[in-house]
Amino acid sequence: VKLENLESLMLRQNKIECLPEGVPGQAMKSLTLFHISSNQLKVLPGSLPDCSSLEKIYANGNEIVRIPVGIGEKLTNLRTLNLSSNKLESLPEDFLDRFGEPNVENGICEKDDF
């Protein structure tokens, strides 16, 4: 299956605990929206930073404790990252290097906050 033209991946409210390796990933070259809210994820996929076209990530309402290294360095088009209602313990250094300390009131980061 070729997914290089896929622009939106909507997987919200499915009780997903983990995603298959590479989903989302490098094969999804056109992906701009990843919506995985209201599931049971503990971590965002390590392949997520390979989706260089991503502009919006909605991962609120999960059990996420960490986000993958590379989000700050590789996702240069990222404008919105919603991580509200999770269990984040820390943010990767590359995220903090790029964006500084975001205003995470309500757990929502917008480009203006960076």
JSON list of C-alpha atoms in Angstrom, two decimals:
[
{"chain": "A", "resi": 1, "resn": "VAL", "atom": "CA", "xyz": [0.00, 0.00, 0.00]},
{"chain": "A", "resi": 2, "resn": "LYS", "atom": "CA", "xyz": [1.40, 3.38, -1.01]},
{"chain": "A", "resi": 3, "resn": "LEU", "atom": "CA", "xyz": [0.52, 6.18, 1.36]},
{"chain": "A", "resi": 4, "resn": "GLU", "atom": "CA", "xyz": [2.74, 8.95, 0.01]},
{"chain": "A", "resi": 5, "resn": "ASN", "atom": "CA", "xyz": [-0.28, 11.12, -0.94]},
{"chain": "A", "resi": 6, "resn": "LEU", "atom": "CA", "xyz": [-2.10, 10.68, 2.39]},
{"chain": "A", "resi": 7, "resn": "GLU", "atom": "CA", "xyz": [-2.61, 14.13, 3.96]},
{"chain": "A", "resi": 8, "resn": "SER", "atom": "CA", "xyz": [-4.64, 13.30, 7.10]},
{"chain": "A", "resi": 9, "resn": "LEU", "atom": "CA", "xyz": [-4.48, 10.32, 9.43]},
{"chain": "A", "resi": 10, "resn": "MET", "atom": "CA", "xyz": [-7.43, 10.34, 11.85]},
{"chain": "A", "resi": 11, "resn": "LEU", "atom": "CA", "xyz": [-7.33, 7.57, 14.48]},
{"chain": "A", "resi": 12, "resn": "ARG", "atom": "CA", "xyz": [-9.12, 9.21, 17.40]},
{"chain": "A", "resi": 13, "resn": "GLN", "atom": "CA", "xyz": [-11.31, 7.38, 19.93]},
{"chain": "A", "resi": 14, "resn": "ASN", "atom": "CA", "xyz": [-10.29, 3.81, 19.12]},
{"chain": "A", "resi": 15, "resn": "LYS", "atom": "CA", "xyz": [-8.67, 2.57, 22.37]},
{"chain": "A", "resi": 16, "resn": "ILE", "atom": "CA", "xyz": [-5.35, 2.25, 20.51]},
{"chain": "A", "resi": 17, "resn": "GLU", "atom": "CA", "xyz": [-2.48, 1.30, 22.82]},
{"chain": "A", "resi": 18, "resn": "CYS", "atom": "CA", "xyz": [0.30, 1.25, 20.22]},
{"chain": "A", "resi": 19, "resn": "LEU", "atom": "CA", "xyz": [0.76, 1.73, 16.50]},
{"chain": "A", "resi": 20, "resn": "PRO", "atom": "CA", "xyz": [2.55, -0.56, 14.04]},
{"chain": "A", "resi": 21, "resn": "GLU", "atom": "CA", "xyz": [6.18, 0.28, 13.37]},
{"chain": "A", "resi": 22, "resn": "GLY", "atom": "CA", "xyz": [6.48, 3.04, 10.77]},
{"chain": "A", "resi": 23, "resn": "VAL", "atom": "CA", "xyz": [2.94, 4.39, 11.26]},
{"chain": "A", "resi": 24, "resn": "PRO", "atom": "CA", "xyz": [3.01, 7.23, 10.70]},
{"chain": "A", "resi": 25, "resn": "GLY", "atom": "CA", "xyz": [6.38, 7.38, 9.04]},
{"chain": "A", "resi": 26, "resn": "GLN", "atom": "CA", "xyz": [8.62, 8.17, 6.12]},
{"chain": "A", "resi": 27, "resn": "ALA", "atom": "CA", "xyz": [6.27, 6.63, 3.52]},
{"chain": "A", "resi": 28, "resn": "MET", "atom": "CA", "xyz": [3.65, 9.27, 4.40]},
{"chain": "A", "resi": 29, "resn": "LYS", "atom": "CA", "xyz": [5.44, 12.16, 2.70]},
{"chain": "A", "resi": 30, "resn": "SER", "atom": "CA", "xyz": [2.34, 14.37, 2.33]},
{"chain": "A", "resi": 31, "resn": "LEU", "atom": "CA", "xyz": [0.93, 13.88, 5.85]},
{"chain": "A", "resi": 32, "resn": "THR", "atom": "CA", "xyz": [0.06, 17.27, 7.37]},
{"chain": "A", "resi": 33, "resn": "LEU", "atom": "CA", "xyz": [-2.44, 16.19, 10.07]},
{"chain": "A", "resi": 34, "resn": "PHE", "atom": "CA", "xyz": [-2.04, 13.35, 12.59]},
{"chain": "A", "resi": 35, "resn": "HIS", "atom": "CA", "xyz": [-5.02, 13.01, 14.94]},
{"chain": "A", "resi": 36, "resn": "ILE", "atom": "CA", "xyz": [-4.60, 10.27, 17.55]},
{"chain": "A", "resi": 37, "resn": "SER", "atom": "CA", "xyz": [-6.54, 11.81, 20.46]},
{"chain": "A", "resi": 38, "resn": "SER", "atom": "CA", "xyz": [-8.63, 9.90, 22.99]},
{"chain": "A", "resi": 39, "resn": "ASN", "atom": "CA", "xyz": [-6.81, 6.59, 22.80]},
{"chain": "A", "resi": 40, "resn": "GLN", "atom": "CA", "xyz": [-4.53, 4.76, 25.24]},
{"chain": "A", "resi": 41, "resn": "LEU", "atom": "CA", "xyz": [-1.08, 5.52, 23.80]},
{"chain": "A", "resi": 42, "resn": "LYS", "atom": "CA", "xyz": [1.81, 5.68, 26.24]},
{"chain": "A", "resi": 43, "resn": "VAL", "atom": "CA", "xyz": [4.33, 7.03, 23.68]},
{"chain": "A", "resi": 44, "resn": "LEU", "atom": "CA", "xyz": [4.10, 8.74, 20.32]},
{"chain": "A", "resi": 45, "resn": "PRO", "atom": "CA", "xyz": [5.63, 6.65, 17.53]},
{"chain": "A", "resi": 46, "resn": "GLY", "atom": "CA", "xyz": [9.38, 7.00, 17.12]},
{"chain": "A", "resi": 47, "resn": "SER", "atom": "CA", "xyz": [8.83, 7.30, 13.36]},
{"chain": "A", "resi": 48, "resn": "LEU", "atom": "CA", "xyz": [6.70, 10.44, 13.80]},
{"chain": "A", "resi": 49, "resn": "PRO", "atom": "CA", "xyz": [9.63, 12.85, 13.20]},
{"chain": "A", "resi": 50, "resn": "ASP", "atom": "CA", "xyz": [10.09, 11.23, 9.76]},
{"chain": "A", "resi": 51, "resn": "CYS", "atom": "CA", "xyz": [6.82, 12.85, 8.61]},
{"chain": "A", "resi": 52, "resn": "SER", "atom": "CA", "xyz": [8.49, 16.09, 7.61]},
{"chain": "A", "resi": 53, "resn": "SER", "atom": "CA", "xyz": [5.30, 17.70, 6.22]},
{"chain": "A", "resi": 54, "resn": "LEU", "atom": "CA", "xyz": [3.39, 17.47, 9.52]},
{"chain": "A", "resi": 55, "resn": "GLU", "atom": "CA", "xyz": [1.75, 20.74, 10.55]},
{"chain": "A", "resi": 56, "resn": "LYS", "atom": "CA", "xyz": [-0.68, 19.57, 13.23]},
{"chain": "A", "resi": 57, "resn": "ILE", "atom": "CA", "xyz": [-0.54, 16.78, 15.79]},
{"chain": "A", "resi": 58, "resn": "TYR", "atom": "CA", "xyz": [-3.48, 16.14, 18.11]},
{"chain": "A", "resi": 59, "resn": "ALA", "atom": "CA", "xyz": [-2.50, 13.55, 20.71]},
{"chain": "A", "resi": 60, "resn": "ASN", "atom": "CA", "xyz": [-4.59, 14.78, 23.64]},
{"chain": "A", "resi": 61, "resn": "GLY", "atom": "CA", "xyz": [-6.46, 12.39, 25.91]},
{"chain": "A", "resi": 62, "resn": "ASN", "atom": "CA", "xyz": [-3.93, 9.57, 25.95]},
{"chain": "A", "resi": 63, "resn": "GLU", "atom": "CA", "xyz": [-1.45, 8.29, 28.54]},
{"chain": "A", "resi": 64, "resn": "ILE", "atom": "CA", "xyz": [1.66, 9.64, 26.81]},
{"chain": "A", "resi": 65, "resn": "VAL", "atom": "CA", "xyz": [4.70, 9.96, 29.07]},
{"chain": "A", "resi": 66, "resn": "ARG", "atom": "CA", "xyz": [7.23, 11.03, 26.43]},
{"chain": "A", "resi": 67, "resn": "ILE", "atom": "CA", "xyz": [7.46, 12.27, 22.88]},
{"chain": "A", "resi": 68, "resn": "PRO", "atom": "CA", "xyz": [10.12, 11.08, 20.44]},
{"chain": "A", "resi": 69, "resn": "VAL", "atom": "CA", "xyz": [13.42, 12.82, 19.93]},
{"chain": "A", "resi": 70, "resn": "GLY", "atom": "CA", "xyz": [13.42, 14.59, 16.58]},
{"chain": "A", "resi": 71, "resn": "ILE", "atom": "CA", "xyz": [10.07, 16.37, 16.80]},
{"chain": "A", "resi": 72, "resn": "GLY", "atom": "CA", "xyz": [11.81, 19.68, 17.42]},
{"chain": "A", "resi": 73, "resn": "GLU", "atom": "CA", "xyz": [14.61, 19.16, 14.94]},
{"chain": "A", "resi": 74, "resn": "LYS", "atom": "CA", "xyz": [12.86, 17.43, 12.03]},
{"chain": "A", "resi": 75, "resn": "LEU", "atom": "CA", "xyz": [9.27, 18.71, 12.09]},
{"chain": "A", "resi": 76, "resn": "THR", "atom": "CA", "xyz": [10.02, 22.20, 10.84]},
{"chain": "A", "resi": 77, "resn": "ASN", "atom": "CA", "xyz": [6.44, 22.72, 9.56]},
{"chain": "A", "resi": 78, "resn": "LEU", "atom": "CA", "xyz": [4.82, 21.85, 12.89]},
{"chain": "A", "resi": 79, "resn": "ARG", "atom": "CA", "xyz": [2.39, 24.59, 13.95]},
{"chain": "A", "resi": 80, "resn": "THR", "atom": "CA", "xyz": [0.09, 22.87, 16.46]},
{"chain": "A", "resi": 81, "resn": "LEU", "atom": "CA", "xyz": [0.84, 20.16, 19.01]},
{"chain": "A", "resi": 82, "resn": "ASN", "atom": "CA", "xyz": [-1.94, 19.24, 21.43]},
{"chain": "A", "resi": 83, "resn": "LEU", "atom": "CA", "xyz": [-0.71, 17.05, 24.28]},
{"chain": "A", "resi": 84, "resn": "SER", "atom": "CA", "xyz": [-3.33, 17.94, 26.89]},
{"chain": "A", "resi": 85, "resn": "SER", "atom": "CA", "xyz": [-4.64, 15.26, 29.25]},
{"chain": "A", "resi": 86, "resn": "ASN", "atom": "CA", "xyz": [-1.53, 13.08, 29.10]},
{"chain": "A", "resi": 87, "resn": "LYS", "atom": "CA", "xyz": [1.13, 12.07, 31.62]},
{"chain": "A", "resi": 88, "resn": "LEU", "atom": "CA", "xyz": [4.18, 13.80, 30.11]},
{"chain": "A", "resi": 89, "resn": "GLU", "atom": "CA", "xyz": [7.27, 13.49, 32.28]},
{"chain": "A", "resi": 90, "resn": "SER", "atom": "CA", "xyz": [9.61, 15.57, 30.13]},
{"chain": "A", "resi": 91, "resn": "LEU", "atom": "CA", "xyz": [10.16, 17.06, 26.68]},
{"chain": "A", "resi": 92, "resn": "PRO", "atom": "CA", "xyz": [13.13, 16.04, 24.50]},
{"chain": "A", "resi": 93, "resn": "GLU", "atom": "CA", "xyz": [16.08, 18.41, 24.38]},
{"chain": "A", "resi": 94, "resn": "ASP", "atom": "CA", "xyz": [15.67, 19.03, 20.63]},
{"chain": "A", "resi": 95, "resn": "PHE", "atom": "CA", "xyz": [12.09, 20.15, 21.26]},
{"chain": "A", "resi": 96, "resn": "LEU", "atom": "CA", "xyz": [13.19, 22.57, 23.97]},
{"chain": "A", "resi": 97, "resn": "ASP", "atom": "CA", "xyz": [16.15, 23.76, 21.87]},
{"chain": "A", "resi": 98, "resn": "ARG", "atom": "CA", "xyz": [13.87, 24.73, 19.01]},
{"chain": "A", "resi": 99, "resn": "PHE", "atom": "CA", "xyz": [10.81, 26.01, 20.82]},
{"chain": "A", "resi": 100, "resn": "GLY", "atom": "CA", "xyz": [12.06, 26.94, 24.28]},
{"chain": "A", "resi": 101, "resn": "GLU", "atom": "CA", "xyz": [9.63, 26.51, 27.13]},
{"chain": "A", "resi": 102, "resn": "PRO", "atom": "CA", "xyz": [6.20, 26.50, 25.47]},
{"chain": "A", "resi": 103, "resn": "ASN", "atom": "CA", "xyz": [3.14, 27.88, 27.19]},
{"chain": "A", "resi": 104, "resn": "VAL", "atom": "CA", "xyz": [1.42, 24.60, 27.92]},
{"chain": "A", "resi": 105, "resn": "GLU", "atom": "CA", "xyz": [-1.63, 25.96, 29.67]},
{"chain": "A", "resi": 106, "resn": "ASN", "atom": "CA", "xyz": [-4.31, 23.41, 28.85]},
{"chain": "A", "resi": 107, "resn": "GLY", "atom": "CA", "xyz": [-1.55, 21.29, 27.26]},
{"chain": "A", "resi": 108, "resn": "ILE", "atom": "CA", "xyz": [-1.87, 22.93, 23.85]},
{"chain": "A", "resi": 109, "resn": "CYS", "atom": "CA", "xyz": [1.19, 24.34, 22.10]},
{"chain": "A", "resi": 110, "resn": "GLU", "atom": "CA", "xyz": [0.67, 26.75, 19.23]},
{"chain": "A", "resi": 111, "resn": "LYS", "atom": "CA", "xyz": [3.43, 28.22, 17.05]},
{"chain": "A", "resi": 112, "resn": "ASP", "atom": "CA", "xyz": [2.96, 31.61, 18.77]},
{"chain": "A", "resi": 113, "resn": "ASP", "atom": "CA", "xyz": [3.89, 29.95, 22.07]},
{"chain": "A", "resi": 114, "resn": "PHE", "atom": "CA", "xyz": [7.29, 28.84, 20.78]}
]
